[in-house]
GROMACS .gro file of C-alpha atoms in nm:
model
  379
    1UNK     CA    1   2.913  -1.748  -5.394
    2UNK     CA    2   3.066  -1.609  -5.711
    3UNK     CA    3   2.944  -1.789  -6.022
    4UNK     CA    4   3.092  -1.543  -6.270
    5UNK     CA    5   3.255  -1.739  -6.549
    6UNK     CA    6   3.629  -1.705  -6.581
    7UNK     CA    7   3.821  -1.720  -6.906
    8UNK     CA    8   3.874  -2.096  -6.888
    9UNK     CA    9   3.504  -2.166  -6.831
   10UNK     CA   10   3.409  -1.943  -7.122
   11UNK     CA   11   3.665  -2.110  -7.349
   12UNK     CA   12   3.536  -2.456  -7.259
   13UNK     CA   13   3.177  -2.345  -7.319
   14UNK     CA   14   3.271  -2.201  -7.658
   15UNK     CA   15   3.455  -2.519  -7.755
   16UNK     CA   16   3.153  -2.734  -7.666
   17UNK     CA   17   2.915  -2.490  -7.839
   18UNK     CA   18   3.116  -2.482  -8.162
   19UNK     CA   19   3.152  -2.860  -8.166
   20UNK     CA   20   2.779  -2.914  -8.110
   21UNK     CA   21   2.677  -2.675  -8.387
   22UNK     CA   22   2.925  -2.813  -8.637
   23UNK     CA   23   2.928  -3.187  -8.568
   24UNK     CA   24   2.603  -3.268  -8.386
   25UNK     CA   25   2.327  -3.034  -8.504
   26UNK     CA   26   2.325  -3.148  -8.871
   27UNK     CA   27   2.259  -3.510  -8.768
   28UNK     CA   28   2.028  -3.477  -8.467
   29UNK     CA   29   1.705  -3.594  -8.625
   30UNK     CA   30   1.873  -3.872  -8.824
   31UNK     CA   31   2.023  -4.019  -8.508
   32UNK     CA   32   1.694  -3.972  -8.322
   33UNK     CA   33   1.481  -4.143  -8.587
   34UNK     CA   34   1.721  -4.437  -8.623
   35UNK     CA   35   1.804  -4.462  -8.250
   36UNK     CA   36   2.164  -4.448  -8.365
   37UNK     CA   37   2.433  -4.414  -8.099
   38UNK     CA   38   2.710  -4.218  -8.279
   39UNK     CA   39   3.023  -4.350  -8.110
   40UNK     CA   40   3.245  -4.152  -8.348
   41UNK     CA   41   3.110  -3.826  -8.202
   42UNK     CA   42   3.230  -3.927  -7.857
   43UNK     CA   43   3.572  -4.017  -7.993
   44UNK     CA   44   3.593  -3.665  -8.138
   45UNK     CA   45   3.482  -3.511  -7.808
   46UNK     CA   46   3.753  -3.718  -7.642
   47UNK     CA   47   4.013  -3.544  -7.856
   48UNK     CA   48   3.884  -3.211  -7.723
   49UNK     CA   49   3.905  -3.325  -7.360
   50UNK     CA   50   3.527  -3.326  -7.313
   51UNK     CA   51   3.510  -3.693  -7.214
   52UNK     CA   52   3.742  -3.646  -6.917
   53UNK     CA   53   3.655  -3.296  -6.799
   54UNK     CA   54   3.705  -3.372  -6.430
   55UNK     CA   55   3.989  -3.625  -6.466
   56UNK     CA   56   4.330  -3.491  -6.357
   57UNK     CA   57   4.587  -3.436  -6.631
   58UNK     CA   58   4.812  -3.708  -6.484
   59UNK     CA   59   4.546  -3.961  -6.593
   60UNK     CA   60   4.493  -3.810  -6.937
   61UNK     CA   61   4.204  -3.582  -6.850
   62UNK     CA   62   4.140  -3.209  -6.869
   63UNK     CA   63   4.168  -3.148  -6.494
   64UNK     CA   64   3.889  -2.890  -6.489
   65UNK     CA   65   3.625  -2.801  -6.230
   66UNK     CA   66   3.256  -2.870  -6.198
   67UNK     CA   67   3.182  -2.525  -6.345
   68UNK     CA   68   3.346  -2.628  -6.673
   69UNK     CA   69   3.170  -2.963  -6.653
   70UNK     CA   70   2.827  -2.801  -6.612
   71UNK     CA   71   2.872  -2.564  -6.907
   72UNK     CA   72   3.003  -2.847  -7.127
   73UNK     CA   73   2.692  -3.057  -7.073
   74UNK     CA   74   2.467  -2.752  -7.110
   75UNK     CA   75   2.611  -2.652  -7.446
   76UNK     CA   76   2.590  -3.004  -7.588
   77UNK     CA   77   2.235  -3.058  -7.453
   78UNK     CA   78   2.114  -2.729  -7.602
   79UNK     CA   79   2.168  -2.897  -7.939
   80UNK     CA   80   2.096  -3.262  -7.853
   81UNK     CA   81   1.981  -3.400  -7.519
   82UNK     CA   82   2.081  -3.753  -7.617
   83UNK     CA   83   2.445  -3.666  -7.671
   84UNK     CA   84   2.441  -3.458  -7.354
   85UNK     CA   85   2.302  -3.752  -7.158
   86UNK     CA   86   2.568  -3.994  -7.281
   87UNK     CA   87   2.839  -3.737  -7.218
   88UNK     CA   88   2.712  -3.694  -6.861
   89UNK     CA   89   2.682  -4.068  -6.791
   90UNK     CA   90   3.032  -4.137  -6.918
   91UNK     CA   91   3.191  -3.853  -6.720
   92UNK     CA   92   3.006  -3.855  -6.391
   93UNK     CA   93   2.906  -4.218  -6.340
   94UNK     CA   94   3.159  -4.464  -6.482
   95UNK     CA   95   3.460  -4.232  -6.495
   96UNK     CA   96   3.350  -4.045  -6.183
   97UNK     CA   97   3.318  -4.364  -5.978
   98UNK     CA   98   3.667  -4.482  -6.073
   99UNK     CA   99   3.810  -4.135  -6.010
  100UNK     CA  100   3.654  -4.119  -5.664
  101UNK     CA  101   3.711  -4.472  -5.533
  102UNK     CA  102   3.982  -4.653  -5.732
  103UNK     CA  103   4.340  -4.693  -5.610
  104UNK     CA  104   4.619  -4.540  -5.814
  105UNK     CA  105   4.696  -4.856  -6.010
  106UNK     CA  106   4.330  -4.888  -6.108
  107UNK     CA  107   4.316  -4.522  -6.207
  108UNK     CA  108   4.623  -4.567  -6.425
  109UNK     CA  109   4.464  -4.871  -6.585
  110UNK     CA  110   4.125  -4.727  -6.681
  111UNK     CA  111   4.109  -4.347  -6.658
  112UNK     CA  112   4.339  -4.261  -6.953
  113UNK     CA  113   4.125  -4.475  -7.186
  114UNK     CA  114   3.801  -4.324  -7.052
  115UNK     CA  115   3.923  -3.963  -7.048
  116UNK     CA  116   4.022  -3.980  -7.414
  117UNK     CA  117   3.714  -4.183  -7.519
  118UNK     CA  118   3.930  -4.469  -7.639
  119UNK     CA  119   3.681  -4.654  -7.422
  120UNK     CA  120   3.318  -4.559  -7.358
  121UNK     CA  121   3.203  -4.614  -7.000
  122UNK     CA  122   2.885  -4.758  -6.847
  123UNK     CA  123   2.760  -4.774  -6.487
  124UNK     CA  124   2.529  -5.043  -6.354
  125UNK     CA  125   2.311  -5.002  -6.047
  126UNK     CA  126   1.948  -5.036  -6.163
  127UNK     CA  127   1.785  -5.376  -6.217
  128UNK     CA  128   1.450  -5.487  -6.361
  129UNK     CA  129   1.284  -5.508  -6.019
  130UNK     CA  130   1.499  -5.260  -5.827
  131UNK     CA  131   1.473  -4.907  -5.960
  132UNK     CA  132   1.436  -4.665  -5.671
  133UNK     CA  133   1.477  -4.965  -5.437
  134UNK     CA  134   1.838  -5.015  -5.547
  135UNK     CA  135   1.940  -5.154  -5.210
  136UNK     CA  136   1.743  -5.471  -5.288
  137UNK     CA  137   1.949  -5.564  -5.594
  138UNK     CA  138   1.960  -5.925  -5.711
  139UNK     CA  139   2.286  -5.923  -5.912
  140UNK     CA  140   2.541  -6.106  -5.699
  141UNK     CA  141   2.919  -6.132  -5.683
  142UNK     CA  142   3.056  -6.439  -5.503
  143UNK     CA  143   3.424  -6.459  -5.414
  144UNK     CA  144   3.617  -6.769  -5.516
  145UNK     CA  145   3.985  -6.741  -5.431
  146UNK     CA  146   4.129  -6.435  -5.600
  147UNK     CA  147   3.828  -6.401  -5.831
  148UNK     CA  148   3.466  -6.288  -5.813
  149UNK     CA  149   3.185  -6.456  -6.005
  150UNK     CA  150   2.907  -6.216  -6.110
  151UNK     CA  151   2.555  -6.328  -6.202
  152UNK     CA  152   2.251  -6.114  -6.276
  153UNK     CA  153   2.107  -5.847  -6.504
  154UNK     CA  154   2.125  -5.469  -6.493
  155UNK     CA  155   1.884  -5.262  -6.701
  156UNK     CA  156   1.824  -4.901  -6.808
  157UNK     CA  157   2.201  -4.878  -6.847
  158UNK     CA  158   2.343  -4.600  -7.062
  159UNK     CA  159   2.588  -4.768  -7.305
  160UNK     CA  160   2.481  -5.112  -7.178
  161UNK     CA  161   2.566  -5.277  -7.513
  162UNK     CA  162   2.835  -5.047  -7.653
  163UNK     CA  163   3.031  -4.948  -7.343
  164UNK     CA  164   3.386  -5.087  -7.336
  165UNK     CA  165   3.400  -5.095  -6.957
  166UNK     CA  166   3.143  -5.078  -6.679
  167UNK     CA  167   3.137  -5.009  -6.308
  168UNK     CA  168   2.886  -5.256  -6.166
  169UNK     CA  169   2.733  -5.258  -5.818
  170UNK     CA  170   2.672  -5.617  -5.701
  171UNK     CA  171   2.528  -5.769  -5.388
  172UNK     CA  172   2.799  -5.936  -5.181
  173UNK     CA  173   2.598  -5.982  -4.861
  174UNK     CA  174   2.246  -6.067  -4.747
  175UNK     CA  175   1.957  -5.864  -4.898
  176UNK     CA  176   1.868  -5.542  -4.717
  177UNK     CA  177   2.158  -5.569  -4.475
  178UNK     CA  178   2.401  -5.291  -4.408
  179UNK     CA  179   2.708  -5.287  -4.632
  180UNK     CA  180   2.574  -5.565  -4.857
  181UNK     CA  181   2.706  -5.439  -5.194
  182UNK     CA  182   3.043  -5.397  -5.362
  183UNK     CA  183   3.156  -5.212  -5.677
  184UNK     CA  184   3.356  -5.381  -5.951
  185UNK     CA  185   3.500  -5.279  -6.288
  186UNK     CA  186   3.417  -5.521  -6.570
  187UNK     CA  187   3.571  -5.489  -6.916
  188UNK     CA  188   3.356  -5.574  -7.218
  189UNK     CA  189   3.589  -5.850  -7.339
  190UNK     CA  190   3.534  -6.048  -7.016
  191UNK     CA  191   3.367  -6.386  -7.081
  192UNK     CA  192   3.016  -6.398  -6.937
  193UNK     CA  193   2.953  -6.023  -6.981
  194UNK     CA  194   2.715  -5.929  -7.262
  195UNK     CA  195   2.467  -5.665  -7.370
  196UNK     CA  196   2.097  -5.747  -7.373
  197UNK     CA  197   1.781  -5.573  -7.489
  198UNK     CA  198   1.816  -5.218  -7.619
  199UNK     CA  199   1.522  -5.002  -7.510
  200UNK     CA  200   1.296  -4.832  -7.768
  201UNK     CA  201   1.244  -4.496  -7.601
  202UNK     CA  202   1.020  -4.190  -7.620
  203UNK     CA  203   1.316  -3.950  -7.614
  204UNK     CA  204   1.693  -3.946  -7.572
  205UNK     CA  205   1.685  -4.196  -7.857
  206UNK     CA  206   2.044  -4.146  -7.973
  207UNK     CA  207   2.172  -4.231  -7.624
  208UNK     CA  208   2.193  -4.608  -7.597
  209UNK     CA  209   1.996  -4.760  -7.309
  210UNK     CA  210   2.026  -5.136  -7.270
  211UNK     CA  211   2.061  -5.435  -7.041
  212UNK     CA  212   2.391  -5.568  -6.913
  213UNK     CA  213   2.387  -5.943  -6.853
  214UNK     CA  214   2.632  -6.134  -6.633
  215UNK     CA  215   2.643  -6.513  -6.662
  216UNK     CA  216   2.915  -6.663  -6.441
  217UNK     CA  217   3.131  -6.364  -6.531
  218UNK     CA  218   3.469  -6.404  -6.362
  219UNK     CA  219   3.682  -6.102  -6.276
  220UNK     CA  220   3.996  -6.070  -6.062
  221UNK     CA  221   3.980  -5.922  -5.714
  222UNK     CA  222   4.204  -5.645  -5.853
  223UNK     CA  223   3.891  -5.512  -6.028
  224UNK     CA  224   3.717  -5.443  -5.697
  225UNK     CA  225   3.675  -5.073  -5.613
  226UNK     CA  226   3.730  -5.002  -5.245
  227UNK     CA  227   3.642  -5.241  -4.966
  228UNK     CA  228   3.388  -5.521  -4.976
  229UNK     CA  229   3.052  -5.384  -4.863
  230UNK     CA  230   3.117  -5.021  -4.963
  231UNK     CA  231   2.945  -5.038  -5.301
  232UNK     CA  232   2.609  -4.887  -5.214
  233UNK     CA  233   2.765  -4.604  -5.014
  234UNK     CA  234   2.996  -4.533  -5.306
  235UNK     CA  235   2.702  -4.535  -5.548
  236UNK     CA  236   2.511  -4.278  -5.342
  237UNK     CA  237   2.812  -4.045  -5.343
  238UNK     CA  238   2.856  -4.092  -5.717
  239UNK     CA  239   2.490  -4.004  -5.766
  240UNK     CA  240   2.542  -3.671  -5.588
  241UNK     CA  241   2.770  -3.571  -5.873
  242UNK     CA  242   2.545  -3.744  -6.124
  243UNK     CA  243   2.251  -3.533  -6.015
  244UNK     CA  244   2.448  -3.217  -6.089
  245UNK     CA  245   2.503  -3.367  -6.434
  246UNK     CA  246   2.130  -3.418  -6.487
  247UNK     CA  247   2.061  -3.066  -6.363
  248UNK     CA  248   2.308  -2.937  -6.622
  249UNK     CA  249   2.150  -3.160  -6.887
  250UNK     CA  250   1.806  -3.025  -6.793
  251UNK     CA  251   1.935  -2.669  -6.816
  252UNK     CA  252   2.073  -2.729  -7.164
  253UNK     CA  253   1.744  -2.874  -7.287
  254UNK     CA  254   1.545  -2.591  -7.125
  255UNK     CA  255   1.770  -2.325  -7.273
  256UNK     CA  256   1.754  -2.483  -7.617
  257UNK     CA  257   1.374  -2.493  -7.608
  258UNK     CA  258   1.352  -2.139  -7.470
  259UNK     CA  259   1.585  -1.989  -7.731
  260UNK     CA  260   1.391  -2.163  -8.009
  261UNK     CA  261   1.064  -2.028  -7.867
  262UNK     CA  262   1.196  -1.672  -7.841
  263UNK     CA  263   1.322  -1.675  -8.199
  264UNK     CA  264   0.996  -1.820  -8.333
  265UNK     CA  265   0.779  -1.577  -8.135
  266UNK     CA  266   0.956  -1.287  -8.308
  267UNK     CA  267   0.924  -1.438  -8.655
  268UNK     CA  268   0.570  -1.576  -8.639
  269UNK     CA  269   0.302  -1.314  -8.719
  270UNK     CA  270  -0.066  -1.333  -8.640
  271UNK     CA  271  -0.314  -1.047  -8.671
  272UNK     CA  272  -0.036  -0.850  -8.843
  273UNK     CA  273   0.192  -0.861  -8.537
  274UNK     CA  274   0.467  -1.092  -8.411
  275UNK     CA  275   0.317  -1.327  -8.155
  276UNK     CA  276   0.583  -1.213  -7.905
  277UNK     CA  277   0.385  -0.889  -7.875
  278UNK     CA  278   0.086  -1.072  -7.727
  279UNK     CA  279   0.076  -1.094  -7.350
  280UNK     CA  280  -0.020  -1.461  -7.357
  281UNK     CA  281   0.309  -1.540  -7.527
  282UNK     CA  282   0.534  -1.282  -7.361
  283UNK     CA  283   0.426  -1.392  -7.012
  284UNK     CA  284   0.511  -1.753  -7.098
  285UNK     CA  285   0.856  -1.640  -7.207
  286UNK     CA  286   0.897  -1.438  -6.886
  287UNK     CA  287   0.815  -1.743  -6.674
  288UNK     CA  288   1.048  -1.963  -6.878
  289UNK     CA  289   1.339  -1.718  -6.842
  290UNK     CA  290   1.285  -1.680  -6.467
  291UNK     CA  291   1.261  -2.052  -6.399
  292UNK     CA  292   1.569  -2.126  -6.609
  293UNK     CA  293   1.771  -1.870  -6.416
  294UNK     CA  294   1.655  -2.012  -6.082
  295UNK     CA  295   1.749  -2.363  -6.196
  296UNK     CA  296   2.089  -2.240  -6.311
  297UNK     CA  297   2.160  -2.078  -5.975
  298UNK     CA  298   2.073  -2.402  -5.792
  299UNK     CA  299   2.293  -2.600  -6.028
  300UNK     CA  300   2.590  -2.366  -5.996
  301UNK     CA  301   2.553  -2.365  -5.616
  302UNK     CA  302   2.577  -2.745  -5.616
  303UNK     CA  303   2.876  -2.730  -5.851
  304UNK     CA  304   3.044  -2.476  -5.624
  305UNK     CA  305   3.003  -2.704  -5.321
  306UNK     CA  306   3.132  -2.999  -5.521
  307UNK     CA  307   3.440  -2.800  -5.625
  308UNK     CA  308   3.505  -2.718  -5.258
  309UNK     CA  309   3.461  -3.086  -5.161
  310UNK     CA  310   3.179  -2.989  -4.922
  311UNK     CA  311   2.864  -3.196  -4.857
  312UNK     CA  312   2.634  -3.158  -5.156
  313UNK     CA  313   2.364  -3.425  -5.119
  314UNK     CA  314   2.078  -3.184  -5.049
  315UNK     CA  315   2.187  -2.917  -5.296
  316UNK     CA  316   2.248  -3.169  -5.576
  317UNK     CA  317   1.903  -3.320  -5.520
  318UNK     CA  318   1.744  -2.973  -5.520
  319UNK     CA  319   1.921  -2.876  -5.842
  320UNK     CA  320   1.831  -3.202  -6.015
  321UNK     CA  321   1.469  -3.194  -5.899
  322UNK     CA  322   1.402  -2.832  -5.987
  323UNK     CA  323   1.599  -2.813  -6.311
  324UNK     CA  324   1.446  -3.133  -6.450
  325UNK     CA  325   1.092  -3.018  -6.375
  326UNK     CA  326   1.174  -2.679  -6.530
  327UNK     CA  327   1.303  -2.852  -6.844
  328UNK     CA  328   0.972  -3.035  -6.884
  329UNK     CA  329   0.767  -2.719  -6.827
  330UNK     CA  330   0.978  -2.501  -7.057
  331UNK     CA  331   0.973  -2.760  -7.333
  332UNK     CA  332   0.597  -2.794  -7.297
  333UNK     CA  333   0.551  -2.416  -7.319
  334UNK     CA  334   0.784  -2.400  -7.618
  335UNK     CA  335   0.567  -2.651  -7.806
  336UNK     CA  336   0.261  -2.440  -7.716
  337UNK     CA  337   0.425  -2.123  -7.849
  338UNK     CA  338   0.506  -2.298  -8.177
  339UNK     CA  339   0.145  -2.417  -8.200
  340UNK     CA  340   0.081  -2.682  -8.463
  341UNK     CA  341   0.434  -2.648  -8.598
  342UNK     CA  342   0.570  -2.739  -8.255
  343UNK     CA  343   0.405  -3.079  -8.287
  344UNK     CA  344   0.600  -3.163  -8.601
  345UNK     CA  345   0.953  -3.292  -8.645
  346UNK     CA  346   1.031  -3.005  -8.883
  347UNK     CA  347   1.091  -2.782  -8.581
  348UNK     CA  348   1.321  -2.856  -8.285
  349UNK     CA  349   1.089  -2.818  -7.986
  350UNK     CA  350   0.910  -3.153  -8.016
  351UNK     CA  351   1.243  -3.325  -7.955
  352UNK     CA  352   1.321  -3.106  -7.653
  353UNK     CA  353   0.974  -3.201  -7.528
  354UNK     CA  354   1.043  -3.575  -7.563
  355UNK     CA  355   1.397  -3.558  -7.426
  356UNK     CA  356   1.314  -3.347  -7.120
  357UNK     CA  357   1.097  -3.607  -6.949
  358UNK     CA  358   1.386  -3.846  -6.889
  359UNK     CA  359   1.551  -3.584  -6.669
  360UNK     CA  360   1.273  -3.623  -6.410
  361UNK     CA  361   1.328  -4.001  -6.400
  362UNK     CA  362   1.696  -4.089  -6.449
  363UNK     CA  363   1.942  -4.095  -6.156
  364UNK     CA  364   1.654  -4.078  -5.910
  365UNK     CA  365   1.299  -3.969  -5.988
  366UNK     CA  366   1.163  -3.632  -5.877
  367UNK     CA  367   0.985  -3.816  -5.599
  368UNK     CA  368   1.314  -3.969  -5.477
  369UNK     CA  369   1.475  -3.625  -5.487
  370UNK     CA  370   1.202  -3.495  -5.256
  371UNK     CA  371   1.273  -3.779  -5.015
  372UNK     CA  372   1.645  -3.692  -5.018
  373UNK     CA  373   1.578  -3.320  -4.972
  374UNK     CA  374   1.330  -3.378  -4.688
  375UNK     CA  375   1.563  -3.621  -4.511
  376UNK     CA  376   1.853  -3.375  -4.530
  377UNK     CA  377   1.635  -3.080  -4.425
  378UNK     CA  378   1.505  -3.268  -4.121
  379UNK     CA  379   1.846  -3.377  -3.991
   0.00000   0.00000   0.00000
């Protein structure tokens, strides 16, 4: 496996890095404090091709590989985890689902708007009572002639209120039966589709998380993705790619916290020496650097398999599990290195600390990742 970055990957990383420093960094704490979802930032990223990294050029996207996708999310998340999270959800979940399972007419209809950020995308699987137990969803879609009628509520949905279009997984068969769910695309303007409660969160506060409510929402059968009954299988495949996204997001947060800690440890003096010279601090930094590199190798391995269209379920789960736990540990250690200052909002590490925790929960908890890894290992 050769993970050496080529010229294109480096150019994409530099583009994302420059954009984050210029357009995101000055506003990070303002957006965080206000829980403001800055849609204009995503429109600007759309102009740079960052909202359709994996979408082929024929559908208005950048047509790049998972390597470019991983570095894009990393560079944005190093500055703001919230923006990185929304970028990942838009690209890998909503857009990714349509890219993987839509027919050509459907791709022509929705991908150009998503790839350019004319439309922001959402993806609905989770419900109030079905988190990890997604197969027991209550949201239903009932066919009536050439239409489907959707009823139910999805929650914890990134862009649940603001998203212009959503891919929604609905139950179309009996609960807990094989092939009981189907995926549909629902546009925001559709009667009966509305946003509900917006969550007040610990971290990732500038990334909108909200309910999506469906009340006798009628959509044409032309909005169905794939065959009836394939929805849950499709969702699991989409989550393989989504878990690489969260691994990349975790890496960005971990690297941001680590770089802040290194810089501070050189500047902060105690007992007439920089604290980096004390073993208690330098050993923390050594562990942080090692764990970040291990997480990056797992993530790039998963991206490499994804590029080659090889099975990636186990490797994606490993990357997501390990990288997310590393992000939490590195952010925690960064706060410790900053000491009392790390506990204040005047320094960046408290936000990395708050943002990192979501990575161990979203798109499958760490515990679910262990189940996936064990199941694949025991096959």
